[in-house]
Coordinates of N, CA and C in Angstrom, one line a residue:
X20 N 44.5 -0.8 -59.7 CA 44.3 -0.9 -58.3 C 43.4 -2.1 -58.0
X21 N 43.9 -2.7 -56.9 CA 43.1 -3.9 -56.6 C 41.9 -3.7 -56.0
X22 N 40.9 -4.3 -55.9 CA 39.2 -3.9 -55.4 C 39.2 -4.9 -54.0
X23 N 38.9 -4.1 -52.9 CA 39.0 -5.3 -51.8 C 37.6 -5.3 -51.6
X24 N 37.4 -6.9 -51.3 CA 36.0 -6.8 -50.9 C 36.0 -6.5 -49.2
X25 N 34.3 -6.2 -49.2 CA 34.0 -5.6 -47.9 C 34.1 -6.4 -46.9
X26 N 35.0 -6.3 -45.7 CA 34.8 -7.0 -44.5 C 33.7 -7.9 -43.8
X27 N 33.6 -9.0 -43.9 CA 32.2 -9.7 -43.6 C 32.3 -9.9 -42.3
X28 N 31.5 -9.3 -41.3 CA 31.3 -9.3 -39.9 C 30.7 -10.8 -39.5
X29 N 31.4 -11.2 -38.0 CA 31.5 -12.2 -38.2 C 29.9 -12.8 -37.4
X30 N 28.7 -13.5 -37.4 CA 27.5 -13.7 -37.1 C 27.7 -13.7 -35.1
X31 N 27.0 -12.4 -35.3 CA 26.5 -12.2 -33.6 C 25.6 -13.2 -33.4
X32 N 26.3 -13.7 -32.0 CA 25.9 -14.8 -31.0 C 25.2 -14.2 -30.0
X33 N 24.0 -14.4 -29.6 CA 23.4 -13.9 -28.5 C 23.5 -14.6 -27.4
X34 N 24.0 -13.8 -26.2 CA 24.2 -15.0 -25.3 C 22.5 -14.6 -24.6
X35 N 22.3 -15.6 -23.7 CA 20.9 -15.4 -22.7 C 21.3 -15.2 -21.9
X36 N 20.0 -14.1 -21.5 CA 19.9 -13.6 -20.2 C 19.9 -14.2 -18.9
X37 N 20.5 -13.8 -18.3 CA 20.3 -14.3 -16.7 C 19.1 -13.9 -16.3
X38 N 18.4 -14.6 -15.7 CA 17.1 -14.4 -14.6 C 17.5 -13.7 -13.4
X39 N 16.9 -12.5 -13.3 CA 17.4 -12.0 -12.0 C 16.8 -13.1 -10.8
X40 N 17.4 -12.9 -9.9 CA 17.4 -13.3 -8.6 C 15.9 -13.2 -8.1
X41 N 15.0 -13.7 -7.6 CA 14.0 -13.5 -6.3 C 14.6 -13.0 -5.7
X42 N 13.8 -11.8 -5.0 CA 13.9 -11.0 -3.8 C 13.6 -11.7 -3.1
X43 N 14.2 -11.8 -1.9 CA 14.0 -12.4 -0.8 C 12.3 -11.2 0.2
X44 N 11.6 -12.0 0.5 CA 10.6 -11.5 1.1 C 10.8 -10.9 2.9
X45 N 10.7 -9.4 2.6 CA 11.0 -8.8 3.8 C 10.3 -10.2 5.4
X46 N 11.1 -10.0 6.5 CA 10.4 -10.9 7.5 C 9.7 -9.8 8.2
X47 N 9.2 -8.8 8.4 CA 8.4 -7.7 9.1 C 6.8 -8.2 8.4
X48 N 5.7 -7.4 9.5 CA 4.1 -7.9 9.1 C 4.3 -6.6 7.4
X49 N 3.0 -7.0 6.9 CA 2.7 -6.2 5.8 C 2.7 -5.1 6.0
X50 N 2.7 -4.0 5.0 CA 2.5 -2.8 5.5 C 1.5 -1.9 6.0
X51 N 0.1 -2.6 4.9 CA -0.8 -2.4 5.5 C -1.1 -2.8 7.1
X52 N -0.7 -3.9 7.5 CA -0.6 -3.2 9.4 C 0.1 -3.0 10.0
X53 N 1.1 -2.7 9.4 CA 2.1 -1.2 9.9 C 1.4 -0.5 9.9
X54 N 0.3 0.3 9.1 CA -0.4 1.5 8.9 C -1.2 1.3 10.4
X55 N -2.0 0.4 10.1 CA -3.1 0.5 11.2 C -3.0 0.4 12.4
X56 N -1.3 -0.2 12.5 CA -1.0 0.0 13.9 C -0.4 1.2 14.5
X57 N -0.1 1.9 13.3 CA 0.3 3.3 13.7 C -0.8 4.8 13.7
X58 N -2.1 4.0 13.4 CA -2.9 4.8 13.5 C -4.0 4.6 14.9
X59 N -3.8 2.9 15.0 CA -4.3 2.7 16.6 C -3.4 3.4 17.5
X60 N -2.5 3.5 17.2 CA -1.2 3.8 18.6 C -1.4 4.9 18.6
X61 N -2.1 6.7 18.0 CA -2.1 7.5 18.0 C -3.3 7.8 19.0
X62 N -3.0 8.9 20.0 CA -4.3 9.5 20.4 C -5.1 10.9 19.9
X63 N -4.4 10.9 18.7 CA -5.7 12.2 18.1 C -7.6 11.6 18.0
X64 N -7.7 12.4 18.2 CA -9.4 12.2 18.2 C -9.5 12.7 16.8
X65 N -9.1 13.5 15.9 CA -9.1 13.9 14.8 C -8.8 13.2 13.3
X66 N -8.1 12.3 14.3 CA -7.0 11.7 12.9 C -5.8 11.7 12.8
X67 N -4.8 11.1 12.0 CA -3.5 11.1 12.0 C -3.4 11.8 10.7
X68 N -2.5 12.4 10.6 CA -2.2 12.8 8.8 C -1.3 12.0 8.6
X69 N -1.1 11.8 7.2 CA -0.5 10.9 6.3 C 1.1 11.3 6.4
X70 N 1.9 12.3 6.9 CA 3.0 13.0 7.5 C 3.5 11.8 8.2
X71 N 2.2 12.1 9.6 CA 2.3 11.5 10.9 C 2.6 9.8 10.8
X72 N 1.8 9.7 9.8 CA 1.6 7.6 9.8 C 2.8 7.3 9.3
X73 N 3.7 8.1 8.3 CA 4.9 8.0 7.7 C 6.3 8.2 8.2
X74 N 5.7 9.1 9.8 CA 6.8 8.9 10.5 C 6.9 8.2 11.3
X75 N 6.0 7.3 11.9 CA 5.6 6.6 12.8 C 6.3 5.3 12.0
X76 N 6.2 4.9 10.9 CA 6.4 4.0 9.8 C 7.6 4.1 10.0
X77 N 8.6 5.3 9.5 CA 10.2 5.3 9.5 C 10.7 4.7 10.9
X78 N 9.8 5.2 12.2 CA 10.5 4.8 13.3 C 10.4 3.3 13.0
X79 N 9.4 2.5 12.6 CA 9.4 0.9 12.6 C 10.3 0.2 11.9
X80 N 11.3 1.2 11.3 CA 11.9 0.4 10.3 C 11.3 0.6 8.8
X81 N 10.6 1.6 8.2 CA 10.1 0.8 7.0 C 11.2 2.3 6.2
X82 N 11.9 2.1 4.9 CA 12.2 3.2 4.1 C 11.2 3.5 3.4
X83 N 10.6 4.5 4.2 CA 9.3 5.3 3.9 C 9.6 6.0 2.3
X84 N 11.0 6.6 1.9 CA 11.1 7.0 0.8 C 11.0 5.9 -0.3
X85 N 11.2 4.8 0.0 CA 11.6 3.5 -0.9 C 9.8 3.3 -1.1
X86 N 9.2 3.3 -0.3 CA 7.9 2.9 -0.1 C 6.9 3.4 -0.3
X87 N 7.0 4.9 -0.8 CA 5.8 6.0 -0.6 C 4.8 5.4 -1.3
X88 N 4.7 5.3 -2.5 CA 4.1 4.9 -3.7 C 3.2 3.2 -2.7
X89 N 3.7 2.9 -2.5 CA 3.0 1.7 -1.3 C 2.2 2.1 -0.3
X90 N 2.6 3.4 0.3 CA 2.3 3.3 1.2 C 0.9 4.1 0.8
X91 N 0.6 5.2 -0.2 CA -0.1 5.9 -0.4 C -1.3 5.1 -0.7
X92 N -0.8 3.9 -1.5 CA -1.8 3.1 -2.4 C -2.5 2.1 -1.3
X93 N -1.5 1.7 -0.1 CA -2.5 0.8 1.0 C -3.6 2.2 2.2
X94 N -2.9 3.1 2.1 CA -3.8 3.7 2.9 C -5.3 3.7 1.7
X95 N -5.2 4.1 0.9 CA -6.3 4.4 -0.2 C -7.0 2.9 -0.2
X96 N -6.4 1.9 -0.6 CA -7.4 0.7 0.0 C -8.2 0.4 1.0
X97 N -7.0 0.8 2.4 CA -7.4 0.7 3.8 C -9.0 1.5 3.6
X98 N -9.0 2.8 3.1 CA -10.3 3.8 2.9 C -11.5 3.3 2.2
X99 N -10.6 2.7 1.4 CA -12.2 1.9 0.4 C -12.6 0.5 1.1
X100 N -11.8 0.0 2.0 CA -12.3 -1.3 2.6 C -13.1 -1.0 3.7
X101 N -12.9 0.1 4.5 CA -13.5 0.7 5.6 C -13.1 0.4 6.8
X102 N -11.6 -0.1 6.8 CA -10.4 -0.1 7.9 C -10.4 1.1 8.3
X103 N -10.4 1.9 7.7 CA -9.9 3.5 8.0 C -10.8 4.0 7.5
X104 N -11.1 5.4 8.4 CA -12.0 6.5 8.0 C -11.1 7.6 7.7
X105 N -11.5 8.3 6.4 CA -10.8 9.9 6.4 C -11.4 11.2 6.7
X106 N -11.0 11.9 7.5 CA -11.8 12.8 8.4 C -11.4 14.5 7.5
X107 N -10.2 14.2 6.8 CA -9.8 14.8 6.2 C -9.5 15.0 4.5
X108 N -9.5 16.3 3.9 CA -8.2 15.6 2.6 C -9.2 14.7 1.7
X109 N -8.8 14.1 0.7 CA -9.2 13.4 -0.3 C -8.1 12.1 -1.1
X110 N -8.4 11.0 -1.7 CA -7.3 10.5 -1.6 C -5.9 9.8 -0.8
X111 N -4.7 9.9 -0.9 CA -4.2 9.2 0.0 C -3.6 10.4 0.9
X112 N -4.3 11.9 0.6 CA -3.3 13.0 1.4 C -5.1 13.3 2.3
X113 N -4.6 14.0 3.7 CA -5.3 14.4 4.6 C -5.3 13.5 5.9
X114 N -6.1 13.5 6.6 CA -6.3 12.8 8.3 C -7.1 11.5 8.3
X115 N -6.4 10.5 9.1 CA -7.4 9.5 8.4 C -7.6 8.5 10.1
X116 N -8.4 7.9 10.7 CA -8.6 7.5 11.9 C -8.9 6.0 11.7
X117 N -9.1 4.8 12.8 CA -9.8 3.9 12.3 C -11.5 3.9 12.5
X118 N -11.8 3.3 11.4 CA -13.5 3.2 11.3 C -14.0 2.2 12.4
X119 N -15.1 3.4 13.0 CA -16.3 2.5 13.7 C -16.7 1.2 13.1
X120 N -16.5 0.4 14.0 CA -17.6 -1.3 13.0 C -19.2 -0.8 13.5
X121 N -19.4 -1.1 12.5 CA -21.2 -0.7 12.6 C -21.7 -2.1 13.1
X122 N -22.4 -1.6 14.5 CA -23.0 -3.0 15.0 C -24.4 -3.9 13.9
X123 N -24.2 -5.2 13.9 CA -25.4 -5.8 13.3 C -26.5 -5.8 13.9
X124 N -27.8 -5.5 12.9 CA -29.3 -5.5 14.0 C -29.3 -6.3 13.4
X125 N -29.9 -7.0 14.6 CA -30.4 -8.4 15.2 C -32.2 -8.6 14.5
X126 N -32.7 -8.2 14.5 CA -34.2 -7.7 13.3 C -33.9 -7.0 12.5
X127 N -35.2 -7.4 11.7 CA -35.3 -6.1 10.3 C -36.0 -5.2 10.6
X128 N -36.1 -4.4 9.6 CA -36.7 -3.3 9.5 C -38.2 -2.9 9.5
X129 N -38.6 -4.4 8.5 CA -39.7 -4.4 8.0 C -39.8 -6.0 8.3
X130 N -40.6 -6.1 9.6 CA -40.7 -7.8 10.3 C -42.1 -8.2 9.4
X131 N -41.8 -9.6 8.9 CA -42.4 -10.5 8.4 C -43.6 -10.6 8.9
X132 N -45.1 -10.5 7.9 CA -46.3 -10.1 8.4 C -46.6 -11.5 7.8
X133 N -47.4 -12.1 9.0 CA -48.0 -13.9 8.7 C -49.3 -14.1 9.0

């Protein structure tokens, strides 16, 4: 019987990858003031819940489902910058209003003894 040798595969060529495309950058403001303007535009004295800011959002146009994960993460900034107060809740869930600006005094506390 004759012995065949083994089939020698022939050297895989790698082709290169394509570079995906740049996203084209949405023309709408950021989201973060989307939020803030949807939380000025409310008249609860309490706060808006995070529900509320998200439907207010969908009416603007934004795919709130596409976006959640965004949107959660700028309210939670907005909170730690002191753009927003949360009256509610902890994190990016509960009622959240905009923050008082705390006026600057004009003197100190403790006036310079000469």
């Amino acid at each position: 019987m004759a012995e065949e040798a083994p089939a020698v595969a022939a050297p895989v060529v790698k082709t290169p990858k394509k570079k995906a495309a740049p996203k084209p950058k949405s023309d709408g403001p950021p989201l973060p003031t989307l939020i803030i303007s949807a939380v000025a535009e409310s008249k609860e004295r309490k706060g808006v819940s995070l529900s509320a800011v998200k439907k207010a959002l969908a009416a603007k146009g934004v795919d709130v489902v596409k976006a959640n994960k965004r949107i959660n993460a700028a309210v939670v900034k907005l909170v730690t910058n002191g753009t927003l107060a949360q009256t509610k809740g902890s994190g990016a869930s509960g009622s959240f209003k905009l923050a008082k600006k705390e006026p600057k005094l004009k003197c100190c506390i403790f006036p310079k003894i000469l």
